[in-house]
PDB file of C-alpha atoms and ligand atoms in Angstrom:
ATOM      1  CA  MET A   1      -6.665 -25.014 -14.407  1.00 50.00           C
ATOM      2  CA  ASN A   2      -5.746 -27.170 -11.283  1.00 51.00           C
ATOM      3  CA  PRO A   3      -9.278 -28.590 -11.337  1.00 56.00           C
ATOM      4  CA  ARG A   4      -9.158 -28.763  -7.128  1.00 89.00           C
ATOM      5  CA  GLU A   5      -7.474 -25.215  -6.730  1.00 97.00           C
ATOM      6  CA  ARG A   6      -9.538 -23.317  -3.499  1.00 98.00           C
ATOM      7  CA  ILE A   7     -10.740 -19.818  -3.800  1.00 98.00           C
ATOM      8  CA  PRO A   8     -12.227 -18.363  -1.211  1.00 98.00           C
ATOM      9  CA  ILE A   9     -14.866 -15.739  -2.471  1.00 99.00           C
ATOM     10  CA  ALA A  10     -16.376 -12.601  -0.237  1.00 99.00           C
ATOM     11  CA  ALA A  11     -18.821  -9.663  -0.446  1.00 99.00           C
ATOM     12  CA  ASP A  12     -20.782  -6.988   1.778  1.00 98.00           C
ATOM     13  CA  HIS A  13     -23.782  -6.461   0.923  1.00 98.00           C
ATOM     14  CA  ALA A  14     -24.021  -4.789  -2.215  1.00 98.00           C
ATOM     15  CA  GLY A  15     -22.224  -7.531  -4.333  1.00 98.00           C
ATOM     16  CA  PHE A  16     -23.728 -10.510  -1.835  1.00 98.00           C
ATOM     17  CA  GLU A  17     -26.105 -11.373  -5.019  1.00 98.00           C
ATOM     18  CA  MET A  18     -23.771 -11.073  -7.689  1.00 98.00           C
ATOM     19  CA  LYS A  19     -21.663 -13.779  -5.084  1.00 99.00           C
ATOM     20  CA  GLU A  20     -23.895 -15.988  -4.687  1.00 98.00           C
ATOM     21  CA  LYS A  21     -24.083 -16.397  -8.917  1.00 98.00           C
ATOM     22  CA  LEU A  22     -20.377 -16.428  -8.681  1.00 98.00           C
ATOM     23  CA  GLU A  23     -19.535 -18.937  -6.300  1.00 98.00           C
ATOM     24  CA  ARG A  24     -21.904 -21.279  -8.918  1.00 98.00           C
ATOM     25  CA  VAL A  25     -20.008 -20.621 -11.696  1.00 98.00           C
ATOM     26  CA  LEU A  26     -16.586 -21.168  -9.604  1.00 98.00           C
ATOM     27  CA  GLU A  27     -17.885 -24.550  -8.617  1.00 97.00           C
ATOM     28  CA  GLU A  28     -19.374 -25.460 -12.156  1.00 97.00           C
ATOM     29  CA  LEU A  29     -15.761 -24.818 -13.621  1.00 97.00           C
ATOM     30  CA  GLY A  30     -14.628 -27.107 -10.718  1.00 96.00           C
ATOM     31  CA  TYR A  31     -13.248 -25.092  -8.417  1.00 97.00           C
ATOM     32  CA  ASP A  32     -13.085 -25.944  -4.903  1.00 98.00           C
ATOM     33  CA  VAL A  33     -14.739 -22.502  -3.567  1.00 98.00           C
ATOM     34  CA  LYS A  34     -14.811 -20.916  -0.158  1.00 98.00           C
ATOM     35  CA  ASP A  35     -17.144 -18.618   0.703  1.00 98.00           C
ATOM     36  CA  LEU A  36     -16.427 -16.396   3.675  1.00 98.00           C
ATOM     37  CA  GLY A  37     -19.643 -14.164   3.291  1.00 98.00           C
ATOM     38  CA  THR A  38     -21.515 -12.335   3.711  1.00 98.00           C
ATOM     39  CA  ASP A  39     -24.788 -14.441   4.259  1.00 98.00           C
ATOM     40  CA  THR A  40     -27.564 -12.261   3.414  1.00 98.00           C
ATOM     41  CA  ALA A  41     -28.332  -8.510   1.471  1.00 97.00           C
ATOM     42  CA  ASP A  42     -28.610  -6.980   5.417  1.00 98.00           C
ATOM     43  CA  SER A  43     -26.659  -4.142   5.821  1.00 98.00           C
ATOM     44  CA  SER A  44     -22.479  -5.314   6.425  1.00 98.00           C
ATOM     45  CA  ASP A  45     -19.477  -3.395   6.356  1.00 98.00           C
ATOM     46  CA  TYR A  46     -16.809  -4.565   3.642  1.00 98.00           C
ATOM     47  CA  PRO A  47     -13.726  -4.699   6.320  1.00 98.00           C
ATOM     48  CA  ASP A  48     -15.243  -7.524   7.871  1.00 98.00           C
ATOM     49  CA  PHE A  49     -15.336  -9.871   4.616  1.00 98.00           C
ATOM     50  CA  ALA A  50     -11.704  -8.236   3.039  1.00 99.00           C
ATOM     51  CA  HIS A  51      -9.523  -9.158   5.819  1.00 99.00           C
ATOM     52  CA  PRO A  52     -10.064 -12.641   6.241  1.00 98.00           C
ATOM     53  CA  LEU A  53      -9.795 -13.313   2.602  1.00 98.00           C
ATOM     54  CA  ALA A  54      -6.756 -11.238   2.377  1.00 99.00           C
ATOM     55  CA  GLN A  55      -5.179 -12.861   4.951  1.00 98.00           C
ATOM     56  CA  GLU A  56      -5.574 -16.202   2.884  1.00 98.00           C
ATOM     57  CA  ILE A  57      -3.970 -14.755   0.293  1.00 98.00           C
ATOM     58  CA  SER A  58      -0.899 -13.238   1.826  1.00 98.00           C
ATOM     59  CA  SER A  59      -0.276 -16.206   3.623  1.00 98.00           C
ATOM     60  CA  GLY A  60      -0.651 -18.639   0.529  1.00 98.00           C
ATOM     61  CA  GLU A  61      -3.089 -20.535   1.850  1.00 98.00           C
ATOM     62  CA  ALA A  62      -4.863 -19.612  -0.941  1.00 98.00           C
ATOM     63  CA  LYS A  63      -3.427 -18.841  -3.974  1.00 98.00           C
ATOM     64  CA  ARG A  64      -5.957 -16.212  -6.008  1.00 98.00           C
ATOM     65  CA  GLY A  65      -9.316 -15.125  -4.342  1.00 99.00           C
ATOM     66  CA  VAL A  66     -12.192 -13.178  -5.548  1.00 99.00           C
ATOM     67  CA  LEU A  67     -13.833 -10.005  -3.728  1.00 99.00           C
ATOM     68  CA  LEU A  68     -17.184  -8.186  -4.192  1.00 99.00           C
ATOM     69  CA  CYS A  69     -18.446  -4.449  -3.251  1.00 98.00           C
ATOM     70  CA  GLY A  70     -20.209  -2.194  -4.874  1.00 98.00           C
ATOM     71  CA  THR A  71     -17.343  -0.152  -6.759  1.00 98.00           C
ATOM     72  CA  GLY A  72     -14.463  -2.468  -5.860  1.00 98.00           C
ATOM     73  CA  LEU A  73     -13.221  -0.031  -4.114  1.00 98.00           C
ATOM     74  CA  GLY A  74     -13.338  -0.844  -0.042  1.00 98.00           C
ATOM     75  CA  MET A  75     -12.161  -4.327  -0.766  1.00 99.00           C
ATOM     76  CA  SER A  76      -9.210  -3.450  -2.522  1.00 99.00           C
ATOM     77  CA  TYR A  77      -8.134   0.014  -0.567  1.00 98.00           C
ATOM     78  CA  VAL A  78      -8.740  -3.348   2.285  1.00 99.00           C
ATOM     79  CA  ALA A  79      -6.783  -5.502   0.423  1.00 99.00           C
ATOM     80  CA  ASN A  80      -3.835  -3.977  -0.803  1.00 98.00           C
ATOM     81  CA  ARG A  81      -2.735  -3.206   2.678  1.00 98.00           C
ATOM     82  CA  TYR A  82      -1.466  -7.115   3.343  1.00 98.00           C
ATOM     83  CA  PRO A  83       2.095  -8.706   1.601  1.00 98.00           C
ATOM     84  CA  GLY A  84       1.733 -10.450  -1.315  1.00 98.00           C
ATOM     85  CA  VAL A  85      -1.445  -9.509  -2.260  1.00 98.00           C
ATOM     86  CA  ARG A  86      -2.212  -7.847  -5.559  1.00 98.00           C
ATOM     87  CA  ALA A  87      -5.870  -6.477  -5.365  1.00 99.00           C
ATOM     88  CA  ALA A  88      -7.126  -5.649  -8.620  1.00 99.00           C
ATOM     89  CA  VAL A  89     -10.791  -3.596  -9.490  1.00 99.00           C
ATOM     90  CA  VAL A  90     -11.652  -5.231 -12.719  1.00 99.00           C
ATOM     91  CA  TRP A  91     -14.179  -3.655 -14.728  1.00 98.00           C
ATOM     92  CA  SER A  92     -14.446  -5.319 -18.284  1.00 98.00           C
ATOM     93  CA  ARG A  93     -12.276  -8.012 -19.426  1.00 98.00           C
ATOM     94  CA  ASP A  94      -9.277  -6.496 -21.095  1.00 98.00           C
ATOM     95  CA  ILE A  95      -8.545  -4.900 -17.531  1.00 98.00           C
ATOM     96  CA  ALA A  96      -8.918  -8.620 -16.092  1.00 98.00           C
ATOM     97  CA  GLU A  97      -7.017 -10.086 -18.828  1.00 98.00           C
ATOM     98  CA  LEU A  98      -3.994  -6.925 -17.904  1.00 98.00           C
ATOM     99  CA  SER A  99      -4.219  -7.034 -14.209  1.00 98.00           C
ATOM    100  CA  ARG A 100      -2.965 -10.955 -14.606  1.00 98.00           C
ATOM    101  CA  ARG A 101      -0.792 -10.290 -17.638  1.00 98.00           C
ATOM    102  CA  HIS A 102       0.943  -7.305 -16.309  1.00 98.00           C
ATOM    103  CA  ASN A 103       0.086  -6.717 -12.446  1.00 98.00           C
ATOM    104  CA  ASP A 104      -0.060 -10.869 -12.350  1.00 98.00           C
ATOM    105  CA  ALA A 105      -3.354  -9.926  -9.754  1.00 99.00           C
ATOM    106  CA  ASN A 106      -4.262 -12.749  -6.722  1.00 98.00           C
ATOM    107  CA  ILE A 107      -7.029 -10.973  -5.567  1.00 99.00           C
ATOM    108  CA  LEU A 108      -9.945  -9.966  -8.550  1.00 99.00           C
ATOM    109  CA  VAL A 109     -12.152  -7.267  -7.007  1.00 99.00           C
ATOM    110  CA  LEU A 110     -15.857  -6.698  -8.471  1.00 99.00           C
ATOM    111  CA  PRO A 111     -17.818  -3.791  -8.599  1.00 99.00           C
ATOM    112  CA  SER A 112     -21.190  -5.325  -7.983  1.00 98.00           C
ATOM    113  CA  ARG A 113     -22.832  -1.942  -8.875  1.00 98.00           C
ATOM    114  CA  CYS A 114     -21.237  -0.589 -11.616  1.00 98.00           C
ATOM    115  CA  ILE A 115     -21.170  -4.030 -14.335  1.00 99.00           C
ATOM    116  CA  SER A 116     -24.127  -6.710 -15.376  1.00 98.00           C
ATOM    117  CA  ASP A 117     -24.265 -10.355 -14.083  1.00 98.00           C
ATOM    118  CA  GLU A 118     -23.111 -11.229 -17.295  1.00 98.00           C
ATOM    119  CA  GLU A 119     -19.786  -9.153 -17.417  1.00 98.00           C
ATOM    120  CA  SER A 120     -19.048 -10.575 -14.043  1.00 99.00           C
ATOM    121  CA  VAL A 121     -18.936 -14.037 -15.559  1.00 99.00           C
ATOM    122  CA  ALA A 122     -17.004 -13.127 -19.008  1.00 98.00           C
ATOM    123  CA  ILE A 123     -14.577 -11.262 -15.983  1.00 99.00           C
ATOM    124  CA  LEU A 124     -13.884 -13.973 -14.035  1.00 99.00           C
ATOM    125  CA  LYS A 125     -13.828 -16.803 -16.175  1.00 98.00           C
ATOM    126  CA  THR A 126     -10.968 -14.176 -18.493  1.00 98.00           C
ATOM    127  CA  TRP A 127      -9.188 -13.758 -14.772  1.00 98.00           C
ATOM    128  CA  LEU A 128      -8.757 -17.141 -13.652  1.00 98.00           C
ATOM    129  CA  ASP A 129      -7.643 -18.300 -17.629  1.00 98.00           C
ATOM    130  CA  THR A 130      -5.188 -15.526 -17.836  1.00 98.00           C
ATOM    131  CA  PRO A 131      -1.574 -16.849 -17.032  1.00 98.00           C
ATOM    132  CA  PHE A 132       1.331 -14.069 -16.179  1.00 98.00           C
ATOM    133  CA  GLU A 133       3.323 -12.967 -18.413  1.00 97.00           C
ATOM    134  CA  GLY A 134       6.945 -12.670 -16.533  1.00 96.00           C
ATOM    135  CA  GLY A 135      10.002 -10.585 -18.047  1.00 96.00           C
ATOM    136  CA  ARG A 136       9.699  -7.132 -17.729  1.00 97.00           C
ATOM    137  CA  HIS A 137       6.697  -7.710 -15.683  1.00 97.00           C
ATOM    138  CA  GLU A 138       8.295  -9.655 -13.554  1.00 97.00           C
ATOM    139  CA  ARG A 139      10.473  -6.975 -11.563  1.00 96.00           C
ATOM    140  CA  ARG A 140       8.264  -4.817 -12.021  1.00 97.00           C
ATOM    141  CA  VAL A 141       5.874  -6.874  -9.662  1.00 97.00           C
ATOM    142  CA  ASP A 142       9.214  -7.701  -6.967  1.00 96.00           C
ATOM    143  CA  LYS A 143       9.584  -4.285  -7.098  1.00 96.00           C
ATOM    144  CA  ILE A 144       5.814  -2.837  -5.122  1.00 95.00           C
ATOM    145  CA  GLU A 145       7.107  -4.813  -2.149  1.00 94.00           C
ATOM    146  CA  ARG A 146      10.365  -2.863  -1.768  1.00 91.00           C
ATOM    147  CA  PRO A 147       9.822   1.510  -1.340  1.00 86.00           C
ATOM    148  CA  ALA A 148      12.200   3.149  -2.779  1.00 84.00           C
ATOM    149  CA  GLY A 149      15.527   3.190  -1.403  1.00 82.00           C
ATOM    150  CA  THR A 150      15.792  -0.196  -0.493  1.00 83.00           C
ATOM    151  CA  ALA A 151      17.903  -3.100  -1.952  1.00 64.00           C
TER     152      ALA A 151
HETATM  153  C1  RB5 K 201     -21.986  -0.064   0.515  1.00 60.37           C
HETATM  154  O1  RB5 K 201     -22.854   0.924   0.482  1.00 60.37           O
HETATM  155  C2  RB5 K 201     -20.321   0.731  -0.318  1.00 60.37           C
HETATM  156  O2  RB5 K 201     -20.008   1.487  -0.068  1.00 60.37           O
HETATM  157  C3  RB5 K 201     -20.200  -0.456  -0.581  1.00 60.37           C
HETATM  158  O3  RB5 K 201     -19.532  -1.893  -1.383  1.00 60.37           O
HETATM  159  C4  RB5 K 201     -18.601  -0.126  -0.986  1.00 60.37           C
HETATM  160  O4  RB5 K 201     -18.478   0.345  -2.577  1.00 60.37           O
HETATM  161  C5  RB5 K 201     -17.589   0.445  -0.400  1.00 60.37           C
HETATM  162  O5  RB5 K 201     -16.115   0.607  -1.358  1.00 60.37           O
END
């Protein structure tokens, strides 16, 4: 791990509490955490937080990021509209590992209403520590940005 890798993290109200806990975990692990909100448990709209974070990953400003909402779905819909973003909704350590090994996911999306705090920590750590396998998976990941019929 690069101990000073900057990791942006964001959530809507549904993911707010879990985000705060995961921020502390990331800091303990030595990451430079950038909190992109939300800052309260008051009702909010997930796209307002997914867009800025996805832009950071798409532009290369940050290599990896973390998003949270109730199901993970809304955040992933927004983030996956950006070129180069591969946002994976992850609800188990197995999926966390595969999303990295096979899909080179660069945004971890956590469904805060569907997993426990303990699971979120285990998923996060597994996701951060698992490398991309490359090889045949690299060919497939490359094709994500190339619709059928394009070179
Ligand atoms: C908020 O109630 C909820 O809809 C949101 O967090 C998320 O699950 C959307 O996909």
